[in-house]
Amino acid sequence: MFFRSLIGGAMLLVGAALIVSALRPRQANWQIKKTPITLPPDLNAFYRPTSLEKWRLHQTETGRRLTVTVAFYADKTGHRHQVLLPEPTSRRWQNWQRLGAYLREHTEQNALILAWWDNGQRIDFLSGRSTWVKHPPAKAFARNDRSLWQRLSGGFDATEDRLVTLAHLWTLDRKTAALELSRLTSGKPLYMLINSDDLARLDEIQRLGGKKLPLELKIFPRSDNFHGQIAAVQAWAQQGGSGYLPQNVPGGIAAWRITGKTNPPLWLLLLPFSSSPKQPPRNLERVFTTDDRNLILYRLKSPQNLP
C-alpha cells in the first residue's frame, strides 16, 4: 500500500527530468521552443493567467529533452510573473488545484507559506497567499545550469538569504530545527509546504544548506512485472537504508533511501518516507495532505500553543 500510494501519478515533468539527469553528465546549451496552449477548463487560480505556454527544451549535445508548462500572470500591483505548472492532464495538476483551493478557503489572508521557490510561485498564483520566496539565487545551481534555471524561474533573486535560511532549516536535526522554528516570528500565521517532488531539488538544498544529506538514489527501469519491481526496490532500500520513497519517472521508478541510521534531518522526517514518524515535530501540525502524499502542508504552532 505504501508503494502504490506514492507512485500512482506521473511526476511534475521538470522534476522527473531533473532526477533522471542527476545520473548523467551536465551540459550547458538548451534550445527552447515556446507554443501557446489553451487554458484548461478546470484551472481554478487566484490570478487569471494572461497566457499559458508549453516549453519544449532540447539539449543538442546530449539529445536530452524536457517539456514544461509555463503560465504568465500579473499580480495585484500589475507586476508580471511566470510560474512552472504541472502538465494539465496529470495527477500533480489535480493535487495543486486542491492545495490552492485549501489555501484560499482555510488559511488566513495574511498567512505566510514557507516553501521552496518553485512551490512558492505556484502557491502565489493559485491561492494569492504570501510565500517565503519565489525566486532562487544563482548560487543554488551549478554554473553550467544557471542559464537554464534563470529562464525557467523567471529570474534569479539577488537577495538569497531566505532560501538559504529554509535550506539550512531543513538540513538540521529534529531537535535543533524545532528551536529554529520557534524563533521564526513574522507576526503572521506560518505554514510550511513539503513537496516530495522537491527531492529533485536535492542539489539546490544541499548547496544552499551547506550540508550533504544522507540520501541515495537509484533508477529502476520500467518492468511489466510490477510486483517483482516492488520487491527489487524494497530489497535495495533495506540494504543499508533506514527508509525509502519511490517515485514514478519516465521509463521507470526513482527510489530514494535514507542512509543515516539515527537523527535524520527535518526535511527527511517531513517527507513521506516509509520511516517517517506518523506525528510531526511538536511545533508542527499537519493540516492538508493529498491522497498520494505528494503535497503535505504543515501549520507552525505559535509558542503559546505548544503543549
Short mmCIF file of C-alpha atoms in Angstrom, two decimals:
data_model
loop_
_atom_site.label_atom_id
_atom_site.label_comp_id
_atom_site.label_asym_id
_atom_site.label_seq_id
_atom_site.Cartn_x
_atom_site.Cartn_y
_atom_site.Cartn_z
CA MET A 1 0.00 0.00 0.00
CA PHE A 2 2.83 2.41 0.85
CA PHE A 3 4.47 1.75 -2.51
CA ARG A 4 1.27 2.08 -4.57
CA SER A 5 0.14 5.28 -2.86
CA LEU A 6 3.39 7.06 -3.72
CA ILE A 7 3.86 6.07 -7.36
CA GLY A 8 0.28 6.38 -8.54
CA GLY A 9 0.77 9.58 -10.55
CA ALA A 10 3.30 10.91 -13.01
CA MET A 11 5.76 13.37 -11.56
CA LEU A 12 5.89 17.01 -12.46
CA LEU A 13 7.90 16.70 -15.67
CA VAL A 14 10.63 19.14 -14.80
CA GLY A 15 11.23 17.28 -11.52
CA ALA A 16 11.30 13.89 -13.20
CA ALA A 17 13.78 15.10 -15.77
CA LEU A 18 15.98 16.50 -13.03
CA ILE A 19 16.02 13.19 -11.18
CA VAL A 20 16.89 11.21 -14.29
CA SER A 21 19.55 13.74 -15.34
CA ALA A 22 21.13 13.56 -11.88
CA LEU A 23 22.77 10.35 -13.07
CA ARG A 24 24.12 11.89 -16.30
CA PRO A 25 26.80 14.46 -17.15
CA ARG A 26 25.56 18.04 -17.27
CA GLN A 27 25.89 20.24 -20.32
CA ALA A 28 25.08 23.89 -20.84
CA ASN A 29 23.21 24.58 -24.09
CA TRP A 30 19.43 24.26 -24.28
CA GLN A 31 17.18 25.30 -27.15
CA ILE A 32 13.64 26.33 -26.19
CA LYS A 33 10.56 26.18 -28.44
CA LYS A 34 7.54 28.00 -26.96
CA THR A 35 3.98 27.15 -28.04
CA PRO A 36 0.81 28.90 -26.76
CA ILE A 37 -1.79 26.49 -25.36
CA THR A 38 -5.44 26.84 -24.33
CA LEU A 39 -6.27 27.44 -20.68
CA PRO A 40 -7.58 24.20 -19.10
CA PRO A 41 -11.28 24.50 -18.19
CA ASP A 42 -10.65 23.19 -14.67
CA LEU A 43 -7.99 25.82 -13.86
CA ASN A 44 -9.06 27.48 -10.61
CA ALA A 45 -6.42 30.04 -9.67
CA PHE A 46 -6.38 33.24 -7.64
CA TYR A 47 -4.87 35.08 -10.60
CA ARG A 48 -6.11 34.61 -14.14
CA PRO A 49 -3.16 33.91 -16.44
CA THR A 50 -2.59 36.27 -19.33
CA SER A 51 -1.12 33.36 -21.31
CA LEU A 52 -0.15 29.71 -20.98
CA GLU A 53 2.71 28.15 -22.92
CA LYS A 54 4.28 24.76 -23.48
CA TRP A 55 8.08 24.99 -23.50
CA ARG A 56 9.92 22.19 -25.26
CA LEU A 57 13.59 22.23 -24.36
CA HIS A 58 16.25 20.33 -26.28
CA GLN A 59 19.89 19.90 -25.35
CA THR A 60 21.72 19.43 -28.62
CA GLU A 61 24.91 17.89 -27.18
CA THR A 62 23.14 15.03 -25.40
CA GLY A 63 19.73 14.79 -27.08
CA ARG A 64 18.01 15.29 -23.72
CA ARG A 65 14.51 16.77 -23.91
CA LEU A 66 12.35 18.47 -21.33
CA THR A 67 8.78 19.78 -21.57
CA VAL A 68 7.28 22.22 -19.08
CA THR A 69 4.07 24.24 -18.78
CA VAL A 70 4.56 27.93 -18.00
CA ALA A 71 1.83 30.42 -17.06
CA PHE A 72 2.18 34.20 -17.09
CA TYR A 73 0.09 36.48 -14.90
CA ALA A 74 0.02 39.92 -13.31
CA ASP A 75 -0.35 40.39 -9.54
CA LYS A 76 -2.47 42.99 -7.74
CA THR A 77 0.17 45.67 -8.30
CA GLY A 78 0.45 44.91 -12.01
CA HIS A 79 3.84 43.20 -11.80
CA ARG A 80 4.19 40.33 -14.28
CA HIS A 81 5.22 36.87 -13.11
CA GLN A 82 5.75 33.43 -14.59
CA VAL A 83 5.13 30.11 -12.88
CA LEU A 84 6.03 26.49 -13.66
CA LEU A 85 2.92 24.28 -13.59
CA PRO A 86 2.37 20.53 -13.82
CA GLU A 87 1.06 19.00 -17.03
CA PRO A 88 -2.68 19.94 -17.08
CA THR A 89 -3.78 16.31 -17.58
CA SER A 90 -1.65 14.95 -14.73
CA ARG A 91 -2.43 13.94 -11.18
CA ARG A 92 0.03 16.57 -10.00
CA TRP A 93 -2.18 19.22 -11.64
CA GLN A 94 -5.16 18.00 -9.61
CA ASN A 95 -3.04 17.96 -6.44
CA TRP A 96 -2.09 21.61 -6.91
CA GLN A 97 -5.66 22.59 -7.72
CA ARG A 98 -6.77 21.05 -4.42
CA LEU A 99 -3.97 22.70 -2.46
CA GLY A 100 -4.76 26.09 -3.99
CA ALA A 101 -8.42 25.74 -3.02
CA TYR A 102 -7.47 24.71 0.52
CA LEU A 103 -5.17 27.69 0.97
CA ARG A 104 -7.80 30.12 -0.30
CA GLU A 105 -10.57 28.68 1.85
CA HIS A 106 -8.87 27.52 5.04
CA THR A 107 -5.86 29.75 5.70
CA GLU A 108 -5.75 33.32 6.90
CA GLN A 109 -5.45 36.06 4.28
CA ASN A 110 -2.22 37.24 5.92
CA ALA A 111 -0.75 33.72 6.11
CA LEU A 112 2.89 33.24 5.09
CA ILE A 113 3.83 29.93 3.46
CA LEU A 114 7.38 28.56 3.77
CA ALA A 115 8.12 26.59 0.60
CA TRP A 116 10.86 26.00 -1.94
CA TRP A 117 10.97 28.70 -4.62
CA ASP A 118 9.04 26.92 -7.41
CA ASN A 119 6.34 25.84 -4.95
CA GLY A 120 6.21 29.46 -3.79
CA GLN A 121 5.42 30.55 -7.34
CA ARG A 122 2.57 28.05 -7.62
CA ILE A 123 1.19 29.00 -4.20
CA ASP A 124 1.15 32.67 -5.13
CA PHE A 125 -0.52 32.01 -8.49
CA LEU A 126 -3.14 29.54 -7.24
CA SER A 127 -4.01 30.99 -3.83
CA GLY A 128 -2.77 34.57 -3.65
CA ARG A 129 -1.17 33.81 -0.28
CA SER A 130 2.22 35.29 0.56
CA THR A 131 5.19 32.96 0.24
CA TRP A 132 8.63 32.94 1.82
CA VAL A 133 10.42 33.13 -1.53
CA LYS A 134 9.51 32.89 -5.23
CA HIS A 135 12.89 33.07 -6.97
CA PRO A 136 16.14 31.18 -6.36
CA PRO A 137 19.58 32.76 -6.07
CA ALA A 138 22.05 31.96 -8.84
CA LYS A 139 24.32 30.08 -6.42
CA ALA A 140 21.62 27.42 -5.92
CA PHE A 141 22.71 25.90 -9.23
CA ALA A 142 25.90 24.58 -10.77
CA ARG A 143 27.43 27.16 -13.08
CA ASN A 144 26.55 25.24 -16.26
CA ASP A 145 22.88 25.06 -15.22
CA ARG A 146 22.34 28.71 -14.34
CA SER A 147 21.30 29.93 -17.78
CA LEU A 148 18.56 27.29 -17.99
CA TRP A 149 17.23 27.93 -14.49
CA GLN A 150 17.28 31.67 -14.92
CA ARG A 151 14.81 31.16 -17.77
CA LEU A 152 12.67 28.58 -16.00
CA SER A 153 12.45 30.51 -12.73
CA GLY A 154 11.73 33.88 -14.33
CA GLY A 155 14.94 35.36 -12.97
CA PHE A 156 17.26 35.00 -10.01
CA ASP A 157 16.83 36.64 -6.60
CA ALA A 158 19.77 38.87 -5.76
CA THR A 159 18.92 38.66 -2.03
CA GLU A 160 19.42 34.97 -1.31
CA ASP A 161 19.02 34.92 2.47
CA ARG A 162 15.50 33.50 2.66
CA LEU A 163 16.07 30.40 0.55
CA VAL A 164 19.37 29.80 2.35
CA THR A 165 17.51 30.03 5.68
CA LEU A 166 14.93 27.46 4.56
CA ALA A 167 17.57 25.08 3.19
CA HIS A 168 19.54 25.37 6.44
CA LEU A 169 16.40 24.70 8.49
CA TRP A 170 15.58 21.56 6.52
CA THR A 171 19.09 20.14 7.00
CA LEU A 172 19.01 20.48 10.80
CA ASP A 173 18.22 17.57 13.10
CA ARG A 174 14.76 17.43 14.65
CA LYS A 175 15.65 18.99 18.00
CA THR A 176 17.73 21.84 16.57
CA ALA A 177 15.15 22.52 13.85
CA ALA A 178 12.41 22.78 16.49
CA LEU A 179 14.39 25.54 18.21
CA GLU A 180 14.89 27.38 14.93
CA LEU A 181 11.21 27.05 14.04
CA SER A 182 10.22 28.57 17.38
CA ARG A 183 12.31 31.63 16.50
CA LEU A 184 10.52 32.25 13.21
CA THR A 185 8.33 35.16 14.24
CA SER A 186 6.81 37.05 11.33
CA GLY A 187 3.71 38.39 13.05
CA LYS A 188 1.72 36.28 10.57
CA PRO A 189 0.27 32.75 10.66
CA LEU A 190 3.05 30.49 9.35
CA TYR A 191 2.72 27.34 7.25
CA MET A 192 5.26 25.04 5.62
CA LEU A 193 4.74 23.07 2.41
CA ILE A 194 6.59 19.81 1.84
CA ASN A 195 6.54 18.52 -1.74
CA SER A 196 8.03 15.10 -2.48
CA ASP A 197 8.97 16.35 -5.96
CA ASP A 198 11.47 18.60 -4.20
CA LEU A 199 13.76 15.58 -3.96
CA ALA A 200 14.66 16.67 -7.49
CA ARG A 201 15.94 19.86 -5.82
CA LEU A 202 18.37 17.95 -3.61
CA ASP A 203 21.44 19.60 -5.16
CA GLU A 204 19.95 23.06 -4.57
CA ILE A 205 19.03 22.30 -0.96
CA GLN A 206 22.44 20.82 -0.15
CA ARG A 207 24.28 23.64 -1.87
CA LEU A 208 22.36 26.37 -0.03
CA GLY A 209 22.06 24.47 3.25
CA GLY A 210 25.78 23.74 3.33
CA LYS A 211 25.33 20.11 4.27
CA LYS A 212 25.16 16.80 2.41
CA LEU A 213 22.02 14.86 3.30
CA PRO A 214 22.03 11.08 3.92
CA LEU A 215 20.24 10.13 0.70
CA GLU A 216 20.90 7.74 -2.16
CA LEU A 217 19.05 7.50 -5.48
CA LYS A 218 18.66 4.56 -7.83
CA ILE A 219 16.62 4.38 -11.05
CA PHE A 220 14.80 1.07 -11.65
CA PRO A 221 13.85 0.62 -15.35
CA ARG A 222 10.17 0.04 -16.10
CA SER A 223 9.11 -3.60 -15.83
CA ASP A 224 5.94 -5.48 -16.76
CA ASN A 225 6.36 -7.41 -13.52
CA PHE A 226 5.06 -4.77 -11.10
CA HIS A 227 5.28 -7.00 -8.02
CA GLY A 228 8.81 -8.00 -8.93
CA GLN A 229 9.73 -4.36 -9.29
CA ILE A 230 8.28 -3.60 -5.85
CA ALA A 231 10.36 -6.42 -4.38
CA ALA A 232 13.51 -5.15 -6.12
CA VAL A 233 13.02 -1.61 -4.81
CA GLN A 234 12.30 -2.80 -1.28
CA ALA A 235 15.29 -5.16 -1.27
CA TRP A 236 17.59 -2.34 -2.38
CA ALA A 237 16.10 0.03 0.19
CA GLN A 238 16.81 -2.41 3.01
CA GLN A 239 20.49 -2.75 2.07
CA GLY A 240 21.88 -0.10 4.37
CA GLY A 241 18.83 2.14 4.32
CA SER A 242 16.54 3.28 7.13
CA GLY A 243 13.61 4.38 4.96
CA TYR A 244 12.71 4.67 1.29
CA LEU A 245 10.46 6.64 -1.05
CA PRO A 246 9.61 5.54 -4.63
CA GLN A 247 8.58 7.95 -7.40
CA ASN A 248 7.44 7.49 -10.98
CA VAL A 249 9.81 8.91 -13.59
CA PRO A 250 9.80 8.46 -17.38
CA GLY A 251 10.90 4.92 -18.09
CA GLY A 252 10.91 3.59 -14.56
CA ILE A 253 10.92 4.26 -10.84
CA ALA A 254 13.25 6.56 -8.94
CA ALA A 255 13.85 5.10 -5.48
CA TRP A 256 15.35 7.16 -2.68
CA ARG A 257 16.69 5.70 0.52
CA ILE A 258 17.90 7.32 3.73
CA THR A 259 21.37 6.05 4.53
CA GLY A 260 21.72 7.51 8.02
CA LYS A 261 20.58 5.31 10.88
CA THR A 262 19.79 7.95 13.51
CA ASN A 263 18.74 11.57 13.87
CA PRO A 264 17.61 12.33 10.30
CA PRO A 265 17.28 16.00 9.28
CA LEU A 266 13.91 17.73 9.50
CA TRP A 267 13.24 17.62 5.75
CA LEU A 268 13.54 13.83 5.63
CA LEU A 269 11.24 13.50 8.64
CA LEU A 270 8.54 15.56 6.92
CA LEU A 271 8.78 13.87 3.51
CA PRO A 272 6.65 10.70 3.12
CA PHE A 273 9.45 8.15 3.55
CA SER A 274 8.49 4.71 4.81
CA SER A 275 10.30 5.51 8.07
CA SER A 276 8.77 8.95 8.63
CA PRO A 277 7.02 9.31 12.02
CA LYS A 278 3.22 9.36 11.99
CA GLN A 279 3.26 12.53 14.07
CA PRO A 280 5.28 15.60 13.01
CA PRO A 281 7.54 17.51 15.41
CA ARG A 282 5.62 19.07 18.29
CA ASN A 283 5.61 22.59 16.87
CA LEU A 284 4.15 21.49 13.50
CA GLU A 285 0.58 20.42 12.77
CA ARG A 286 -0.28 18.56 9.58
CA VAL A 287 -3.35 20.30 8.10
CA PHE A 288 -3.51 19.15 4.46
CA THR A 289 -2.28 16.11 2.55
CA THR A 290 -3.01 14.95 -0.99
CA ASP A 291 -4.13 11.34 -1.42
CA ASP A 292 -0.73 10.29 -2.74
CA ARG A 293 1.10 12.32 -0.06
CA ASN A 294 2.87 14.29 -2.77
CA LEU A 295 1.95 17.60 -1.10
CA ILE A 296 1.84 17.99 2.69
CA LEU A 297 1.03 21.30 4.38
CA TYR A 298 2.01 21.96 8.00
CA ARG A 299 0.94 24.80 10.25
CA LEU A 300 3.58 26.16 12.62
CA LYS A 301 2.17 26.37 16.12
CA SER A 302 2.81 29.59 17.98
CA PRO A 303 4.94 29.19 21.14
CA GLN A 304 1.95 29.83 23.42
CA ASN A 305 0.02 26.99 21.74
CA LEU A 306 2.72 24.36 22.20
CA PRO A 307 1.84 21.52 24.59
#
